[in-house]
Amino acid sequence: MAEESAPCALQMVNIEKYFGLVHALSNINMEVGRNEIVGLIGDNGAGKSTMVKILTGVHRPTSGELYVAGRKVDLDRYNVKTAHSYGIETVYQDKSLGEKQTLWRNFFVGRQITNRLGFIKVGEEKRIAREIMLNTIGFRGRGITVDSTVSKLSGGERQGVAIGRAMHFEAELIVLDEPTVALSLKEVHKVLNFVHKIKEAGKACIYISHALHDVYEVADRFIVLDRGEIVASIEKGNTTLKELDTFLLEYAHGLKDKRES
Ligand SMILES: Nc1ncnc2c1ncn2[C@@H]1O[C@H](COP(=O)(O)OP(=O)(O)O)[C@@H](O)[C@H]1O
Ligand SMILES: [Mg+2]
């Protein structure tokens, strides 16, 4: 019984989004399982970021419903801040960390552990940051400690800090929108490893990337968006990377078009 009713990490029901006359999202129905990594793919302008921004409280949908871990989201009161309280954490490329601050300070930005007088519990924050970085996400940066400043970290390592932070704050769902843009191959591998840790920790993730081979490596399932509509949901076990690539190209070239007259 308990297993049967275990809610999804995320559910979107009949989500519509207009920007003025632009129909950015149409009838979006999707779910992400409790411990599922979903690759969200589709051409530029397909609506991927809009979907994520609705999910993370940046944009309000024109209509539709949103559920996080079975809890219906009150969209009237939903914003980037309250999204955290529902268990949604977003990792944006680079923008989410303070360059000149230490790794441990970044870990607790906006959510400091304080004593009754309001002083930050430095020792405890450092201990937790160290524990998460080493054990939860397997961070192995040479010469990097929780006291290192972020500016010393490589691009992939920065993503690791952001992902570790999201995992520490009990996220139900971690959203990564193009996390590997501008990273070297070696750095990309670090990020993909961190995503595997999300899976191992029993959490859920939506992973958006233009690099199909990266998405293919980490995702359990792919949701394909085309001009604001979900056109496919494909289990990794049912497709090869090549098939998926061909499928996407057919949409990109307009060979598949549900709206053709
Ligand atoms: N803030 C906005 N105002 C107006 N139109 C927008 C806005 N954000 C996105 N759009 C439009 O919505 C559509 C989907 O965009 P987006 O979600 O950014 O796609 P993707 O992330 O898949 O490239 C595009 O046609 C885009 O121009
Ligand atoms: Mg985008």
Short mmCIF file of C-alpha atoms and ligand atoms in Angstrom, two decimals:
data_model
loop_
_atom_site.label_atom_id
_atom_site.label_comp_id
_atom_site.label_asym_id
_atom_site.label_seq_id
_atom_site.Cartn_x
_atom_site.Cartn_y
_atom_site.Cartn_z
CA MET A 1 0.00 0.00 0.00
CA ALA A 2 2.72 2.43 1.01
CA GLU A 3 4.71 1.66 -2.14
CA GLU A 4 1.63 2.02 -4.31
CA SER A 5 0.86 5.49 -3.08
CA ALA A 6 4.45 6.76 -2.86
CA PRO A 7 4.13 10.06 -4.71
CA CYS A 8 6.33 11.16 -7.58
CA ALA A 9 9.01 13.71 -6.89
CA LEU A 10 7.26 15.98 -9.35
CA GLN A 11 4.08 16.07 -11.35
CA MET A 12 2.96 18.68 -13.87
CA VAL A 13 -0.71 18.56 -14.84
CA ASN A 14 -2.07 20.38 -17.91
CA ILE A 15 0.49 23.15 -17.63
CA GLU A 16 0.05 25.97 -20.15
CA LYS A 17 2.27 28.98 -20.52
CA TYR A 18 1.74 32.02 -22.69
CA PHE A 19 4.14 34.94 -22.94
CA GLY A 20 1.71 37.43 -24.47
CA LEU A 21 0.77 35.72 -27.72
CA VAL A 22 3.64 33.25 -27.60
CA HIS A 23 2.34 29.84 -26.59
CA ALA A 24 5.53 28.63 -24.92
CA LEU A 25 4.11 25.49 -23.31
CA SER A 26 1.05 23.55 -24.31
CA ASN A 27 -0.71 20.90 -22.25
CA ILE A 28 2.33 19.69 -20.36
CA ASN A 29 1.69 16.49 -18.44
CA MET A 30 4.71 14.82 -16.98
CA GLU A 31 6.10 13.25 -13.86
CA VAL A 32 9.47 12.52 -12.39
CA GLY A 33 9.79 9.49 -10.13
CA ARG A 34 11.14 9.64 -6.59
CA ASN A 35 14.57 8.40 -7.61
CA GLU A 36 14.53 9.08 -11.31
CA ILE A 37 16.94 11.08 -13.43
CA VAL A 38 15.01 12.60 -16.33
CA GLY A 39 16.81 14.09 -19.31
CA LEU A 40 14.82 16.98 -20.75
CA ILE A 41 15.79 17.45 -24.37
CA GLY A 42 14.66 19.37 -27.43
CA ASP A 43 15.76 22.08 -29.82
CA ASN A 44 16.38 25.72 -28.93
CA GLY A 45 13.12 27.42 -28.08
CA ALA A 46 11.35 24.12 -27.38
CA GLY A 47 10.35 25.33 -23.91
CA LYS A 48 12.83 23.49 -21.68
CA SER A 49 13.91 26.50 -19.67
CA THR A 50 10.35 27.76 -19.40
CA MET A 51 9.34 24.41 -17.92
CA VAL A 52 12.17 24.61 -15.42
CA LYS A 53 11.35 28.21 -14.55
CA ILE A 54 7.76 27.28 -13.78
CA LEU A 55 8.99 24.47 -11.64
CA THR A 56 11.41 26.68 -9.74
CA GLY A 57 8.99 29.54 -9.18
CA VAL A 58 10.51 32.03 -11.64
CA HIS A 59 7.47 32.02 -13.97
CA ARG A 60 3.88 31.38 -13.11
CA PRO A 61 2.03 29.09 -15.52
CA THR A 62 -1.01 30.52 -17.30
CA SER A 63 -2.90 27.46 -16.08
CA GLY A 64 -2.32 23.97 -14.78
CA GLU A 65 -1.19 22.29 -11.57
CA LEU A 66 2.10 21.40 -9.99
CA TYR A 67 2.77 18.73 -7.34
CA VAL A 68 6.02 18.18 -5.50
CA ALA A 69 6.33 14.90 -3.61
CA GLY A 70 2.55 14.64 -3.74
CA ARG A 71 2.00 18.11 -2.26
CA LYS A 72 -0.01 20.45 -4.44
CA VAL A 73 1.91 23.65 -4.96
CA ASP A 74 0.02 26.84 -4.16
CA LEU A 75 0.96 28.71 -7.33
CA ASP A 76 -0.35 32.02 -5.98
CA ARG A 77 2.34 31.94 -3.32
CA TYR A 78 5.01 30.15 -5.31
CA ASN A 79 8.32 31.85 -6.00
CA VAL A 80 12.03 31.06 -6.04
CA LYS A 81 12.18 31.24 -2.24
CA THR A 82 9.18 29.07 -1.48
CA ALA A 83 10.30 26.53 -4.11
CA HIS A 84 13.07 25.58 -1.68
CA SER A 85 10.55 24.77 1.01
CA TYR A 86 8.86 22.36 -1.39
CA GLY A 87 12.19 20.64 -2.00
CA ILE A 88 13.13 22.06 -5.40
CA GLU A 89 16.75 23.07 -5.85
CA THR A 90 18.15 24.51 -9.06
CA VAL A 91 21.77 24.57 -10.06
CA TYR A 92 22.56 27.25 -12.62
CA GLN A 93 25.79 27.34 -14.54
CA ASP A 94 28.25 29.43 -12.50
CA LYS A 95 25.72 31.99 -11.31
CA SER A 96 24.91 30.24 -8.06
CA LEU A 97 28.23 30.66 -6.23
CA GLY A 98 30.04 33.63 -4.73
CA GLU A 99 33.52 33.78 -6.32
CA LYS A 100 35.39 35.35 -3.45
CA GLN A 101 33.82 33.31 -0.70
CA THR A 102 35.01 30.04 0.74
CA LEU A 103 33.45 26.78 -0.26
CA TRP A 104 31.80 26.24 3.14
CA ARG A 105 30.29 29.74 3.20
CA ASN A 106 28.81 29.14 -0.21
CA PHE A 107 27.31 25.96 1.07
CA PHE A 108 25.18 27.79 3.59
CA VAL A 109 24.45 31.08 1.80
CA GLY A 110 20.97 32.22 2.76
CA ARG A 111 20.54 29.29 5.11
CA GLN A 112 23.10 29.74 7.85
CA ILE A 113 23.15 27.58 10.94
CA THR A 114 23.06 30.02 13.84
CA ASN A 115 23.01 29.84 17.59
CA ARG A 116 20.38 31.51 19.75
CA LEU A 117 22.18 34.84 19.52
CA GLY A 118 22.22 34.69 15.76
CA PHE A 119 25.92 33.92 15.37
CA ILE A 120 26.90 31.56 12.61
CA LYS A 121 28.10 28.19 13.85
CA VAL A 122 31.26 28.13 11.78
CA GLY A 123 32.64 24.84 13.06
CA GLU A 124 29.42 22.99 12.43
CA GLU A 125 28.96 24.48 8.96
CA LYS A 126 32.50 23.48 8.00
CA ARG A 127 32.05 19.99 9.35
CA ILE A 128 28.82 19.47 7.41
CA ALA A 129 30.24 20.95 4.21
CA ARG A 130 33.30 18.66 4.47
CA GLU A 131 31.15 15.61 5.12
CA ILE A 132 28.87 16.26 2.13
CA MET A 133 31.66 17.14 -0.27
CA LEU A 134 33.73 14.07 0.59
CA ASN A 135 31.17 11.40 1.32
CA THR A 136 27.92 12.35 -0.37
CA ILE A 137 29.28 13.57 -3.67
CA GLY A 138 32.79 12.12 -3.60
CA PHE A 139 34.59 15.41 -4.18
CA ARG A 140 38.31 14.78 -4.78
CA GLY A 141 39.73 18.16 -5.81
CA ARG A 142 43.47 18.16 -5.16
CA GLY A 143 44.47 20.74 -2.61
CA ILE A 144 40.90 21.92 -2.24
CA THR A 145 39.35 22.09 1.21
CA VAL A 146 36.17 23.68 2.54
CA ASP A 147 38.30 26.75 3.32
CA SER A 148 39.32 27.24 -0.33
CA THR A 149 37.73 30.14 -2.14
CA VAL A 150 35.41 29.34 -4.99
CA SER A 151 37.65 31.16 -7.47
CA LYS A 152 40.17 28.31 -7.01
CA LEU A 153 37.67 25.69 -8.13
CA SER A 154 37.34 24.39 -11.66
CA GLY A 155 34.02 24.66 -13.49
CA GLY A 156 33.11 21.05 -12.77
CA GLU A 157 34.03 21.40 -9.11
CA ARG A 158 31.77 24.43 -8.79
CA GLN A 159 28.89 22.39 -10.09
CA GLY A 160 29.83 19.81 -7.47
CA VAL A 161 29.53 22.35 -4.68
CA ALA A 162 26.15 23.49 -5.96
CA ILE A 163 24.90 19.92 -6.31
CA GLY A 164 26.24 18.96 -2.88
CA ARG A 165 24.50 21.94 -1.37
CA ALA A 166 21.24 20.98 -3.03
CA MET A 167 21.56 17.44 -1.73
CA HIS A 168 22.29 18.59 1.80
CA PHE A 169 19.15 20.72 1.87
CA GLU A 170 17.01 17.64 1.36
CA ALA A 171 15.93 18.48 -2.14
CA GLU A 172 13.26 16.20 -3.57
CA LEU A 173 14.31 17.27 -7.00
CA ILE A 174 17.49 18.84 -8.27
CA VAL A 175 17.24 20.73 -11.55
CA LEU A 176 20.30 21.17 -13.73
CA ASP A 177 19.82 23.46 -16.73
CA GLU A 178 22.78 23.13 -19.10
CA PRO A 179 25.31 22.36 -16.35
CA THR A 180 28.13 21.45 -18.72
CA VAL A 181 28.05 24.45 -21.04
CA ALA A 182 31.60 25.76 -21.47
CA LEU A 183 33.26 22.93 -19.55
CA SER A 184 36.19 20.84 -20.75
CA LEU A 185 35.65 17.14 -21.28
CA LYS A 186 37.36 16.28 -18.01
CA GLU A 187 35.15 18.75 -16.15
CA VAL A 188 32.05 17.39 -17.84
CA HIS A 189 32.93 13.97 -16.46
CA LYS A 190 33.11 15.39 -12.96
CA VAL A 191 29.64 16.86 -13.31
CA LEU A 192 28.24 13.60 -14.68
CA ASN A 193 29.73 11.80 -11.69
CA PHE A 194 27.99 14.21 -9.35
CA VAL A 195 24.70 13.50 -11.12
CA HIS A 196 25.28 9.78 -10.55
CA LYS A 197 25.60 10.63 -6.85
CA ILE A 198 22.17 12.23 -6.93
CA LYS A 199 20.81 8.91 -8.14
CA GLU A 200 22.76 6.93 -5.51
CA ALA A 201 21.43 9.20 -2.78
CA GLY A 202 17.89 8.27 -3.78
CA LYS A 203 16.95 11.72 -5.07
CA ALA A 204 15.42 12.86 -8.34
CA CYS A 205 16.85 15.11 -11.02
CA ILE A 206 15.87 16.89 -14.20
CA TYR A 207 18.89 17.26 -16.41
CA ILE A 208 18.78 19.62 -19.39
CA SER A 209 21.60 19.63 -21.89
CA HIS A 210 22.32 20.19 -25.52
CA ALA A 211 25.03 17.55 -25.29
CA LEU A 212 22.97 14.46 -25.96
CA HIS A 213 25.75 12.02 -25.07
CA ASP A 214 25.98 13.58 -21.59
CA VAL A 215 22.24 13.34 -21.03
CA TYR A 216 22.29 9.80 -22.35
CA GLU A 217 24.92 8.76 -19.86
CA VAL A 218 23.11 9.96 -16.76
CA ALA A 219 19.37 9.82 -17.45
CA ASP A 220 16.97 6.95 -16.79
CA ARG A 221 14.40 8.42 -19.15
CA PHE A 222 14.20 11.17 -21.76
CA ILE A 223 11.38 13.62 -22.21
CA VAL A 224 11.42 15.28 -25.60
CA LEU A 225 9.97 18.75 -26.01
CA ASP A 226 9.17 20.21 -29.41
CA ARG A 227 7.70 23.68 -29.85
CA GLY A 228 6.14 23.69 -26.40
CA GLU A 229 4.75 20.17 -26.43
CA ILE A 230 5.97 16.89 -24.99
CA VAL A 231 6.31 14.64 -28.01
CA ALA A 232 7.94 11.61 -26.42
CA SER A 233 8.94 9.97 -23.17
CA ILE A 234 11.51 7.28 -23.82
CA GLU A 235 13.10 4.92 -21.31
CA LYS A 236 16.82 4.64 -21.73
CA GLY A 237 16.49 0.87 -21.98
CA ASN A 238 14.35 1.32 -25.10
CA THR A 239 16.69 3.45 -27.15
CA THR A 240 20.30 3.79 -28.19
CA LEU A 241 22.08 7.12 -28.24
CA LYS A 242 22.07 7.00 -32.03
CA GLU A 243 18.33 6.37 -32.23
CA LEU A 244 17.67 9.21 -29.84
CA ASP A 245 19.87 11.52 -31.88
CA THR A 246 18.08 10.60 -35.10
CA PHE A 247 14.72 11.10 -33.42
CA LEU A 248 15.68 14.62 -32.32
CA LEU A 249 17.07 15.50 -35.73
CA GLU A 250 13.79 14.58 -37.36
CA TYR A 251 12.06 17.14 -35.18
CA ALA A 252 14.76 19.73 -35.75
CA HIS A 253 14.35 19.34 -39.50
CA GLY A 254 10.59 19.44 -39.30
CA LEU A 255 10.28 15.89 -40.66
CA LYS A 256 8.03 15.06 -37.77
CA ASP A 257 5.36 17.68 -37.34
CA LYS A 258 2.18 17.13 -35.44
CA ARG A 259 0.81 20.48 -36.50
CA GLU A 260 1.34 20.22 -40.22
CA SER A 261 -1.76 21.05 -42.17
N1 LIG B 1 10.38 35.81 -20.77
C1 LIG B 1 9.91 35.51 -21.99
N2 LIG B 1 9.15 36.37 -22.67
C2 LIG B 1 8.67 36.08 -23.89
N3 LIG B 1 8.90 34.90 -24.54
C3 LIG B 1 9.66 33.99 -23.90
C4 LIG B 1 10.21 34.24 -22.61
N4 LIG B 1 10.93 33.15 -22.23
C5 LIG B 1 10.83 32.27 -23.24
N5 LIG B 1 10.07 32.77 -24.25
C6 LIG B 1 9.72 32.05 -25.48
O1 LIG B 1 9.21 30.78 -25.13
C7 LIG B 1 9.69 29.77 -26.01
C8 LIG B 1 10.46 28.71 -25.23
O2 LIG B 1 11.69 29.24 -24.77
P1 LIG B 1 12.67 28.47 -23.77
O3 LIG B 1 11.88 27.87 -22.67
O4 LIG B 1 13.75 29.39 -23.40
O5 LIG B 1 13.24 27.29 -24.70
P2 LIG B 1 14.52 26.34 -24.51
O6 LIG B 1 15.01 26.47 -23.11
O7 LIG B 1 14.01 24.98 -24.82
O8 LIG B 1 15.53 26.79 -25.52
C9 LIG B 1 10.52 30.50 -27.06
O9 LIG B 1 9.68 30.78 -28.15
C10 LIG B 1 10.94 31.77 -26.35
O10 LIG B 1 11.18 32.79 -27.26
MG MG B 2 16.97 26.97 -22.32
#
